XYZ file of C-alpha atoms in Angstrom:
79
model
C -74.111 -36.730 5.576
C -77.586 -37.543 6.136
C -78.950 -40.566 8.421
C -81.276 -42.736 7.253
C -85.283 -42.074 7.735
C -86.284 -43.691 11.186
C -89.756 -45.924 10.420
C -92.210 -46.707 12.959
C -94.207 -50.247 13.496
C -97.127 -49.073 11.017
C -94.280 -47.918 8.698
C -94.592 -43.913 8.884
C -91.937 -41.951 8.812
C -90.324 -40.691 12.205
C -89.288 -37.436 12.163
C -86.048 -36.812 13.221
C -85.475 -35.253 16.604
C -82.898 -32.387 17.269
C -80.472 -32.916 20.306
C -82.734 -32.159 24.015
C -82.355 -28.618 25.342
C -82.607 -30.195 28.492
C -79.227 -31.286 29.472
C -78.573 -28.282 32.188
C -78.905 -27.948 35.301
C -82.433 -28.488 35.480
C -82.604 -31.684 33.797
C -79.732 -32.867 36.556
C -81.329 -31.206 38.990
C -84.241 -33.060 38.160
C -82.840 -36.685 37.293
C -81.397 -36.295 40.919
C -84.425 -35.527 42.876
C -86.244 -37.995 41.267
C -83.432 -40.976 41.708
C -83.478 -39.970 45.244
C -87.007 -40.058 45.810
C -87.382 -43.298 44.192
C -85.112 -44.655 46.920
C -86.873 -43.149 49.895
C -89.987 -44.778 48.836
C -88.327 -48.156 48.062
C -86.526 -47.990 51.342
C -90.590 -47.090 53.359
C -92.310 -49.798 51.375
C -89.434 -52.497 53.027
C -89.497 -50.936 56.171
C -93.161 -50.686 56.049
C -93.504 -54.192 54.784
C -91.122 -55.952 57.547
C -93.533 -54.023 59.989
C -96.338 -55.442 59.329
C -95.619 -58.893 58.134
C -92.940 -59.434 60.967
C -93.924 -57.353 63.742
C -92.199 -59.657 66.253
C -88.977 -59.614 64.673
C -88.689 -55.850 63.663
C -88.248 -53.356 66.803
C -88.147 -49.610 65.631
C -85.396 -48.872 69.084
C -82.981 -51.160 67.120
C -83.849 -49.659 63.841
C -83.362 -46.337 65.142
C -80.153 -46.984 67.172
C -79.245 -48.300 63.316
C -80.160 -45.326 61.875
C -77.999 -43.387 64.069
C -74.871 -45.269 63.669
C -75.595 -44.744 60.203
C -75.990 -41.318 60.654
C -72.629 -40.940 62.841
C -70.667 -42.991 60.001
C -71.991 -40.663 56.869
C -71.124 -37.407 59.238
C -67.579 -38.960 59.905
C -66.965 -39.729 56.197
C -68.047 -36.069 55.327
C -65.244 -34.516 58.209
């Protein structure tokens, strides 16, 4: 059965797109890397925003004893 012709906004016919090749690894690998990169910079643009807005009320020993509990907790999940 054939689906219907796909129009765009100025009314010319979209043609219709066969299924991505790109579903393998490389596309996951991919997706992955660049979900995880999109957190590391979200997570440096806080950091680096309570820094300098609030630099009385940010101290980088507590962050980094934080970070290290962190740290200990993911590596005790993993064992």
């Amino acid at each position: 059965m054939m689906s219907q012709p796909a129009f765009d906004p100025f009314g010319e016919p979209v043609p219709t797109a066969e299924p991505s090749a790109g579903t393998g690894r490389a596309a996951k690998w991919l997706k992955s890397g660049g979900t995880g990169l999109f957190w590391v910079l979200v997570v440096a643009i806080v950091l680096a925003r309570a820094v300098y807005f609030e630099p009385g009320s940010f101290s980088f020993e507590r962050a980094f004893a934080w970070a290290q509990g962190l740290l200990t907790l993911v590596q005790g999940l993993a064992i």
